[in-house]
Every structure is written in C-alpha cells, then in structure tokens.
Amino acid sequence: VVTGGPFRPGGVISLTTDFGLEEPYVGVMKGCILSRLPGATLVDLTHGIPAHAVPIAGFWLGRAWRYLPPGTVHLAVVDPGVGTSRPILAAEAGDSVFLAPDNGLLAEALRHESATFRHMDPGLPERIGLGPPSATFHGRDLFAPLAAELAGGRLLPADIGPAAEPADPAPLPEAESEDDVIAGHVILADRFGNLVTNIGAGLLSRMRQPVVEAGTRHLQIEAAYGAAGANAAVAVINAWGLVELAVNGGRADRMLAMSPGSRVRVVDGTPA
Amino acid sequence: VVTGGPFRPGGVISLTTDFGLEEPYVGVMKGCILSRLPGATLVDLTHGIPAHAVPIAGFWLGRAWRYLPPGTVHLAVVDPGVGTSRPILAAEAGDSVFLAPDNGLLAEALRHESATFRHMDPGLPERIGLGPPSATFHGRDLFAPLAAELAGGRLLPADIGPAAEPADPAPLPEAESEDDVIAGHVILADRFGNLVTNIGAGLLSRMRQPVVEAGTRHLQIEAAYGAAGANAAVAVINAWGLVELAVNGGRADRMLAMSPGSRVRVVDGTPA
Amino acid sequence: VVTGGPFRPGGVISLTTDFGLEEPYVGVMKGCILSRLPGATLVDLTHGIPAHAVPIAGFWLGRAWRYLPPGTVHLAVVDPGVGTSRPILAAEAGDSVFLAPDNGLLAEALRHESATFRHMDPGLPERIGLGPPSATFHGRDLFAPLAAELAGGRLLPADIGPAAEPADPAPLPEAESEDDVIAGHVILADRFGNLVTNIGAGLLSRMRQPVVEAGTRHLQIEAAYGAAGANAAVAVINAWGLVELAVNGGRADRMLAMSPGSRVRVVDGTPA
C-alpha cells in the first residue's frame, strides 16, 4: 500500500465512545469491523465517557493515543448530533489517523500536531458498499466500516473527502497563569476519586515551592500518592503531566468535596 | 473441514452474558477458549445483561448477531438454571451457530430464521475431554470449551447431539396493532436513558402521520435526536427499526418518568 | 527461545487491575503492550477489583489463572504504593509467569505452587529502553512493557532481577475448623449478589450432613442454585470449590443482609 503521508496502516483500531458496555453497541461495531477486516486488532481506550461528554472524550483521547502503535486508526464516537448534518471528520497526523464526528472531539488530541483534516464525502459510504445509515447509530453504519477500510489500507486518508476546517474545539477550561498564581480547575474525578486538574506541570517550573490550594487545604507536590500519610490528601504530578489531587488509600473527591469544575490554585509558597 | 450445512467456522466467537465485568468470570471463559483454540477472535457483545434477564439477552442477541462475520459461533449464557437438568441448546442458522442454555434465550434471534436445533448429548463433554462440570459455572466448564471446538471446526454442529425442540421463547411483550392504534411497551432504557420500545417501524407504514403517545406527551417521529430542541423529548426510528423515545442531550427515562414495561401508543394524527 | 524453566512464552498476557474501564488506563496499557509485541493476545481477567483491594485481586487471580493457556504472562496491578520504593515482583511457577507490585497480591495464586520469585533490577527499565516512570502509572510505564518483553520471549524470567523473598501475603481471613464446626467468613458478594465464603469444600468432607449457618438460616448444601424454590436461599459448593450462599433468582447479599466479613458457620447436622 502506498500512501501520500507517513501513515502506514497496521490493522490496529482504537475505540473511544460514550456507549458504555451494558448494551451491545460496542460489540456490534467490532463485528462490523471484523466483517470487513478479519484479524483487526481492536483496542478499547474507553467506552465509559459520560454520555455526550465530547470534551472528556477529547481529553482522554489526547492523553492516550500516543501509546498505541504507529499506524493505528483512532475511532472516537461521542456524537450527540448523530443523524443531523454534522460532518464526519478524518485527521491524519504523523503516523496515525483519527475518525470522529466533527464536533470538536479531536481538537485536544491534535492541538500540538501538524494534522490534515478532511470531511467525509457524502458519496463515500455508497462507494464502499454501505446503505443509508440509521438515524441513531453511525458508529455501526459509518464509522466502523470506514475505520476498517482505513486500517486495512483499502481506503487512504486522502480518499475520505475534501480538506476541511474542523469545528471549534470542545471546550475544556484552560489553566491561567499570572503573577505567580496559577488558576485552574478540576477536569474529572477518576475511578479512584482522584481529581485530575488542567494545570500542567510546566506552569509550575518557575516556582520555588509550588503549593496547591484545594478548598481549605494547602498541599505540596509529593513524589507519590504514598508519600502522604494514610488517608491524607496529597498533590502529585500525574502520569499525564498534570497536577492531581488524591487521598492516600482514599477518595479525594469525597474527602475534599470537589468535583469537575471545582477551582484549584497553585501559588509559590516560598517568599523570595 | 466439511460441514453438512453452510456453517464454515471462522474462529470467531461472540459472547453475551449477564456475568458483568467485576469478577473474572468472562476472562476465565476466554482463557478456556484460548486454551483450546489459540488465536480465536473473541467479541464481547455485552456482559451487562441484568442478572437472569433471559428476555433482554435474547433481545440484544437478536439485534446484534447479524453484524458479526459469517462463520461466527454466538455463545450466550444467561442461565438461572445452571446445574439443573435444563439442556444445552445448539442452533445452526445459515452461516452461524448459536450455543445457549435451553431457556428461550435464542428464540428472538432465530424467529425469522430456518434453524436446526439440537440438545447437547450428555456424553459429549467427556468425549471432548471435559470433567464433571461445577454446580455454578457451566460457562467455563461446558459452554466455553464447546464454543472453542465449534469455532475451530473440530466439532460440527451436528455432533452436538440429537435434534430437539427448543424451550418456549423468553417472553418479551409484543406490540399490538388495531384500528390505527399501535399499543406497545418500553423494553429497556439504555445507557443514555433512551427508551427502546417493541414497536417496529413497519407497523407505522400505513399511518399518514404517526404520533407517539408517551405519558402525557405527543411526539412526531423525527429524523434524529438532534431534530428536537435542547432537552426536548423526541421519538425516532432507531438503529434496530424500533420506535425509541429520547431527550436531545438528556435522559428520556428520567424526563418522561418511564421505564421497562411502561406503555407507549402510536396513533395516526392526521384526520383522513 | 531457550528458557531455564518450563515457561515457554506464548504471547498471551492476562490483566487484572483495579483501574476500572471508565478511564483509558487499561487501553493505554494494551497500547504499550501491542507497541512492543504486535499480535499479543490480551485477556482481561477483571479490571473491576475494588480500588486498592489487593486481597480481592489475589483471590480472583488465584481462582482464575489456571484457566489461561500455558505460557501466559499474568499481569496484576493493584498498586496503592505506586511511585514509592515497593519493588516489582516477578514469579515463575510451572508454565506461567506473574508480574505484580510486591504487596502480597501474588501470594494466594502461588501458595500451593513451587515458585521462583524475583525483584525487578532497578536498572532493567533503562536496559529495555524505558524512560523514568511517572509517579502514578507504573502499569503503563513499567508493568506493560515488561509483560510484553516476557510474553514475546525477549526477556527471560531470570533476567528480571535477583531472587527475592516476596512481601507478606495480602490478608484474607482463613476458615477455621474445630470440633466439627467450621467458622468462616464471606469474602465477597459478586455481581449476582452471591456470597462467596472462604470455606473450602474439603473441610466439609468429614461431615455427615453439613448445615450452613448464615444469619438465622440453616441451609443444606444443594446441587444447584435452582434446587431451592424461587427466591429461596441456598448454599452450594461453587465453581471454585467454596461454600457459596445464593438466592434462587434473587440476591443473597440483600435477602440475607450479609456482606464481606460476615460470619458463616458450617456444622454437622446429623447426630451420630
């Protein structure tokens, strides 16, 4: 297979959706993929994105996609506009291809990448043998077959359709840094009750002694969750390079009574 | 491998259970399959069927199975009678094979199919090297190994046992149509809070202007969830050809205060 | 590949974590594995271990691992000490290799096995091309790549590091047997509400008529859940050889008002 760019399809497809696992929506998408590309390698990133939470899907896809092999097709379907005229967006960035509804989902993953964006040509589905899609499940009717064709190298990214400007990014608040004070927010509480913020470690680099203000607490950055005492609150730089609030052996969301949107500040605790 | 029918095993097994993912029950089944058939392709349809909900398992398997590749073995284990004398049922329909406890689970998937049904010969497990099964986990002790043997072509559907009449279908209410009024029910609320009914789109074809009566609301059929205003209720024909009630960007189960069993009617809203 | 022991890597990795499936933690680990070992076979045992519940992870891994194919690498990450100095433990037992934080997790799986234990050499990550690990996600930064190298045969178990004594077992209470009375506990309630105890069937073998005392109830051991009447409590020997309390068609945890830690006794009900 010869491609114009550096994308060399490797038969790997990652999946990110808000479909959950209670109904067979994801399984049906996988069946559609395997029907077109037997032997495809399917990697669930997560199907637990809260319903319709495009910004959270973008956040996690942005953190996760670089850990997949080169040549992966990243399929992300959080699609409150399914069945409306919102286009299907494909992006080629380095050695990877992305496919998603054009609702801002891909912006976070690609904001530091040189990416080529395209809108799916409305005639493409028929050309690859697809019938009219249903009103409610384009994951099955369009996205899965397209991902299979891309991952199998039978469809090149450039074949998806004309170059296009993607929709505005799905809005996640950004941390603001001013006068040695960084003002950010909790983005999400994960399964452990850990509170992931939008404050990147880079913003702290000028500070002598960063102190994280979370509610009434003032926390220093520690090297591990376990650096705090049992059931004590702790701030760490997490695996994504972000300030995270946790409780050693407990749940920060409950103990700190904080949730997505809660304000978090970092100040420089050492007088000059 | 020569088979009597058109089933050509492709090494693909779909799994549908009420085992959930909290305990390693599904993982153990997969280990058993892979121990007998390395390289098997395993597709989880869902393991989130409510505990013992045979009709819901049948409903979803009925919707999903056609999206898997030809030559798939569909393994479905929702088995409140595990360890009792209920037989194990195998069915061959077209290019697919099904394996389930004989409790009505397969009826919905196969009710428009010409299928051959067999009960597992009680001597078969020993012939394929299996010991006596446990009292509580035939998914591991019988179903998984049988599915592996079928998917690998070492066991033909006809080898499962003698032809048999399957148990009565697991009862899901059916919509009734009379005098331009269709009376149906909500079958389930999915992860999004969307209410899937048992009213097929075909029943509406004679109506000039179908109007869905859901609680106190009267809804027209729209082309997409997003055709309604934000947080407005909407009725659509969903991806399975059924009338579905949703809320654009919200949860219909909460906003309409409806749940499985709730009555839904469709009337013809246009006077002749 | 020549190995010192009987472990012959088969490209299969089982995964047991408390990461859940809401965030892409597991998917990212799989991406890391597939980046190093394309074509690896990944089997999720469970990611639903309660947060930080090392004993429960050990319990389930102990029950599950023998159902995976020979040559499997069993990766288990329940790791409240991530980022601290707790070592990484590898164990070779028969035809399988295990990898986990050295916090007692592996003890239950290996307590009847002749196993060789090793602590990871701190210089190993750099030798296989890994950078410094993050503070919070060694599953991604260390465990997944190590598992891939082991499963692919490029790293031998003996290469992991020096022989070591593993940490104390993660404590699960053990049943005690004395004077024809067995005193045990509920270990967990599973998805069905079934109450799994720590009372092994072997302890009952001397009894003429074992009677299980659960709260105010006295239950005989039945051959199947369905041997009791609808919604009646029942005791069975479950698929792991343990006494289990269930309700036929219902939830024992609710009906018996019992939970992990609840006391269960078995007495011999037949006077001599």
XYZ file of N, CA and C in Angstrom, chain C residues 12 22 49 59-60 66 76 95 118 148 155 169 181-182 188 216 227-228 239:
57
model
N 0.596 -14.620 25.229
C -0.673 -14.328 25.913
C -0.382 -13.599 27.218
N -13.683 3.102 33.111
C -14.221 4.436 32.835
C -13.181 5.338 32.188
N -11.658 -4.925 40.222
C -11.258 -5.091 41.618
C -11.541 -3.769 42.338
N -7.269 -12.971 45.462
C -8.275 -14.037 45.485
C -8.686 -14.427 44.068
N -9.038 -13.443 43.266
C -9.543 -13.766 41.935
C -8.443 -14.268 41.005
N -5.250 -20.553 36.350
C -5.035 -21.879 35.756
C -5.883 -22.114 34.505
N -0.762 -8.320 37.054
C -1.763 -7.887 38.045
C -1.279 -6.598 38.684
N 4.422 -23.394 34.162
C 4.471 -22.862 32.805
C 3.984 -21.418 32.709
N 11.411 -13.045 42.046
C 12.499 -12.104 41.787
C 11.984 -10.679 41.937
N 5.152 -7.359 28.042
C 5.312 -7.584 26.598
C 6.643 -8.271 26.299
N 12.666 -11.248 26.916
C 13.168 -11.136 28.282
C 12.817 -12.451 28.981
N 1.782 -12.097 52.490
C 0.541 -12.227 51.716
C -0.466 -11.137 52.069
N -17.066 -27.995 63.786
C -17.637 -26.693 63.441
C -16.617 -25.944 62.578
N -17.063 -25.483 61.450
C -16.187 -24.689 60.590
C -16.646 -23.249 60.685
N -16.637 -12.061 49.516
C -17.146 -11.027 48.609
C -18.553 -11.384 48.165
N -29.706 -16.152 60.531
C -30.634 -17.015 61.262
C -31.008 -18.266 60.470
N -32.017 -25.652 42.891
C -32.574 -26.709 43.738
C -33.459 -26.132 44.830
N -33.297 -24.852 45.116
C -34.171 -24.192 46.089
C -35.397 -23.658 45.350
N -18.076 -22.957 41.844
C -17.149 -23.403 40.807
C -15.693 -23.314 41.230
